[in-house]
Amino acid sequence: MSTKLKEVDVVIVGLGWTGGILAKELAEAGMKVVALERGAARSSENDYSLPNIRDELRYVVRHDLMQNTARDTLTVRNNPTQEALPMRRLGSFLPGEVVGGSGVHWSGHTWRWTDMEFKVRSNYEERYGKKFIPDDMTIQDWGISYAELEPYYDKFERTAAVSGKAGNIAGKIQEGGNPFEAARAKEYPLPPLTPILASEMFSNAARNAGYHPFPRPSANASQAYTNPDGSQFGACQYCGYCQRFGCEANAKGSPHMTVIPLAMRSPNFELRANSWVTKVLKDSDGKKVTGVTYTNVLNGEEFEQPANIVLLCAYAINNVHLMLLSGIGQPYDPASGAGVVGKNYCYQTGASATLFFEGKYFNPFMNAGGSNATIDDFNINWGFDRGPHNFVGAYNVGGGFNTALPIGYRPVPSGTPQWGKAWKQATAKWYQTAMVINASGSVMANRNNYYDLDPTYRNAFGQPLMRMTFDYQTNEHRMGTHAANVINDIAKSMNPTKLNQAVARTNPWTVVPYQSTHNTGGTIMGTKPSDSVLNKYLQSWDCHNLFVVGANVFPHNSSYNPTGPVGALAYWTADAIKNKYVKNPGPLVQA
Amino acid sequence: MTKPESPRQDSVGKESAHTESASPEFDRRNFLKGAVVGGAAAASGAAAIAPESAQAQQPAAAPEPAGYAFFNLDEAAFIEALVDHMVPADDLTPKGTDVGINIYIDRALAGAWGKGDRLYMQGPWKKGVPSQGYQLPLTPAQLYRAGIEATNAHCRKTYGKSFDRLDETQREEVLVGLSSAKINFDSGLPVRVFWGALYQTVIEGMFSDPIYGGNRNKVGWQLIGFPGVIAVHRDHVAQYRGKPFPNKPVGIADMS
Ligand SMILES: Cc1cc2nc3c(=O)[nH]c(=O)nc-3n(C[C@H](O)[C@H](O)[C@H](O)COP(=O)(O)OP(=O)(O)OC[C@H]3O[C@@H](n4cnc5c(N)ncnc54)[C@H](O)[C@@H]3O)c2cc1C
Ligand code: SF4
């Protein structure tokens, strides 16, 4: 039996980037907010501190800040004819589990997704005709525009201390920035990070090839900074321990040192850590939600937390799982194409080359999460004609390092023995004298890539695991081939001593090794309930007092990391709740 | 990925124990087996006896001798032979056991990770396809145990001796067979999965922080010039651009 608690205005499920932003904004607006976070509270002073935070085995290999798969995981398969099996330990992606969520241990690359994504179907149909988009590619416009989101991108970039160089301010192209980016109102809050040698060499080669390199915008404060809310940042130390680690220097924009402590300052806000939400509750006619049930994982006790508004902020994957477990909205069926919950799960793809330069020291242990250089010539550059290459989507190419620690990163030329003296010699010779160029590519939605509930396997709470069905399609393989060629051409132009060439991926998606925690879709936003779960304010079409926030709302995946629009949409939703919904509770968009 | 299970493997494994005790060779393992009887006694016996042999053979800098929390005598002999073969002593590093790789692996297997911490261990158990990742009903410790037994069984069948008694060339042949999955275990254990775990833990024992028992004296980090936990490189990015950084690694214990 669960204990029923006193009703609050808002219950937030999960306290990472999105939960943290909404907690702060709504508590400051005078609403009574409770956040339920399954992870424990950890702090920069005590946990993300020297020397213990600098432990590759603990944080990278053993996933100390990540979801514990013994308690909850997914089952996975490549297509609907296979039998899905549990992901028995984490691999391909790493959902966070701590107060602050993955926002604690992300790298900080912060991008603005543009109308190239938000109007994806219209763009391609208009330029290439309806036939260019394969029948099983279920891409659709998002129902939101870049112009609407621009101020919210700006707000997130300022909150998170993004360092970068604008390429387009109010329509005017800026020297040194990304000339393809959509117009922004203002410059980045902080100047770009100092380029490391590898990114400099990549930039020179890319420029010589006629491309347009620019410093990757990243929430690694390039100098000490106080954000508009008064949160203080130290300067990034290029510590080389960024991805999967909390930041010892308080330089990485993270919710646990920005929005969460600000929410905690408000008497309206309460955080309950170690609280695992198992279900969203609906009222008898299913038109509204009434709260959530959760378990205190320290003692197994169950509670019901009634609330006027429920916000799912539990990360892209867990949000979809909670929707399916709670029976909100019609589950998607790939055979008929009917239903929406679980639809359009997408991931990303990539290719990479390793370049070896005898005698050149790259010092791969000195880098910030985002001290790479990038080119977007094959990405948000609509001038790049996809027609002859016959693919929908895009990729960006970067050169440099991110968290090149020695258990995981020990580049050697192909053909080097895996052990023995020759292996040691090669490892010693090349660890410091190699660099990497890699591409990150979009994945378009496909009819057969989706989530539903697994018929067999269960989590520690006795609930069905979520089942992920995913594979790359010919479209992605074609794009990968193009990307590998571009990478190899740039790499060869740099005259490395040896080169491990980029190879386009053609084999199925696999659950190992790590690829990226850029999972998208499953409860997508859109313009009508027949093809989406949420309206443009991330409000459920079925239950108007339920909002679902995170990359799960993206109808397809771009080549960029997701947190720019995830953060912007969290602020956008906060505004919609404060300024529209509370005044007149009900659907913000008529179905 | 793997061949269907062979039903005969169990007896092969058991029979092989005879082959081994019949071996005329003498080593520490046999000495211990003869000297002390019984599980708990064997463990304390190992601790008491090891120092002498360790002192005799190891460089002066080597810290405490090996005492195992997980490996039994056969397994200890296997892992010592393995890490010394994979990481031989030369001008670059001491040999694997002097780097503590065997100790790192032993502690990892004896600890929470070895016991299946964070591993989803509910059935049903199916083989699946490679893209679905690890699907065995074994904790890392159980996988290791079964893998060493299967590798030794292969060695006895092929060479008439366990892995630790093979000569260099034969050891090399076995490792090539494991890493390329040319060897098939009679026990049905998928060789690729065992090799994957084995290789990964050897690497961890070479390059993880010394607090975990491997990477002794930070020799793994010195080998490649990785500075360890000191990572305040704000000014170094420009200062050392294109130049080698001083190779004086610092570990967690040095700063604690
Ligand atoms: C290693 C790594 C590197 C990354 N690097 C980048 C990058 O460079 N750029 C970028 O844009 N993105 C990056 N990301 C992704 C980024 O971290 C996420 O997009 C972002 O954190 C998403 O915010 P969120 O609020 O949706 O989820 P999170 O920040 O992950 O927060 C979700 C929270 O919900 C909690 N939760 C989940 N289920 C429940 C439940 N049932 N009950 C209670 N609580 C629950 C979780 O414990 C977690 O704390 C990276 C991610 C990882 C793991
Ligand atoms: S690279 Fe910079 S932002 Fe990232 S953890 Fe290190 S100091 Fe922090």
PDB file of C-alpha atoms and ligand atoms in Angstrom, chain A residues 54 107 219-221 235-243 245-252 367-369, ligand 2:
ATOM      1  CA  ARG A  54      40.095  11.821 -11.649  1.00  0.00           C
ATOM      2  CA  SER A 107      30.774  17.390 -22.288  1.00  0.00           C
ATOM      3  CA  ALA A 219      29.433  24.869 -21.865  1.00  0.00           C
ATOM      4  CA  ASN A 220      33.026  24.848 -20.620  1.00  0.00           C
ATOM      5  CA  ALA A 221      33.579  28.376 -19.290  1.00  0.00           C
ATOM      6  CA  ALA A 235      37.621  28.912 -15.658  1.00  0.00           C
ATOM      7  CA  CYS A 236      37.929  25.632 -17.546  1.00  0.00           C
ATOM      8  CA  GLN A 237      41.216  23.838 -16.837  1.00  0.00           C
ATOM      9  CA  TYR A 238      41.297  21.758 -20.035  1.00  0.00           C
ATOM     10  CA  CYS A 239      41.520  18.920 -17.567  1.00  0.00           C
ATOM     11  CA  GLY A 240      40.899  16.119 -20.054  1.00  0.00           C
ATOM     12  CA  TYR A 241      38.404  14.511 -17.671  1.00  0.00           C
ATOM     13  CA  CYS A 242      35.202  16.116 -18.949  1.00  0.00           C
ATOM     14  CA  GLN A 243      32.882  13.559 -20.464  1.00  0.00           C
ATOM     15  CA  PHE A 245      32.946  13.283 -14.907  1.00  0.00           C
ATOM     16  CA  GLY A 246      31.621  16.025 -12.669  1.00  0.00           C
ATOM     17  CA  CYS A 247      33.711  19.196 -13.079  1.00  0.00           C
ATOM     18  CA  GLU A 248      36.172  19.889 -10.295  1.00  0.00           C
ATOM     19  CA  ALA A 249      36.675  23.486 -11.468  1.00  0.00           C
ATOM     20  CA  ASN A 250      32.965  24.385 -11.520  1.00  0.00           C
ATOM     21  CA  ALA A 251      33.546  25.397 -15.122  1.00  0.00           C
ATOM     22  CA  LYS A 252      31.134  23.043 -16.842  1.00  0.00           C
ATOM     23  CA  ASN A 367      41.531  19.331 -23.641  1.00  0.00           C
ATOM     24  CA  ALA A 368      38.180  20.732 -22.694  1.00  0.00           C
ATOM     25  CA  GLY A 369      34.916  18.938 -23.361  1.00  0.00           C
TER      26      GLY A 369
HETATM   27  S1  SF4 C   2      37.410  20.163 -19.336  1.00  0.00           S
HETATM   28 FE1  SF4 C   2      36.891  22.098 -18.300  1.00  0.00          FE
HETATM   29  S2  SF4 C   2      34.668  22.056 -18.067  1.00  0.00           S
HETATM   30 FE2  SF4 C   2      35.303  19.942 -18.539  1.00  0.00          FE
HETATM   31  S3  SF4 C   2      35.541  18.983 -16.505  1.00  0.00           S
HETATM   32 FE3  SF4 C   2      37.557  19.781 -17.118  1.00  0.00          FE
HETATM   33  S4  SF4 C   2      37.690  21.834 -16.213  1.00  0.00           S
HETATM   34 FE4  SF4 C   2      35.531  21.199 -16.174  1.00  0.00          FE
END
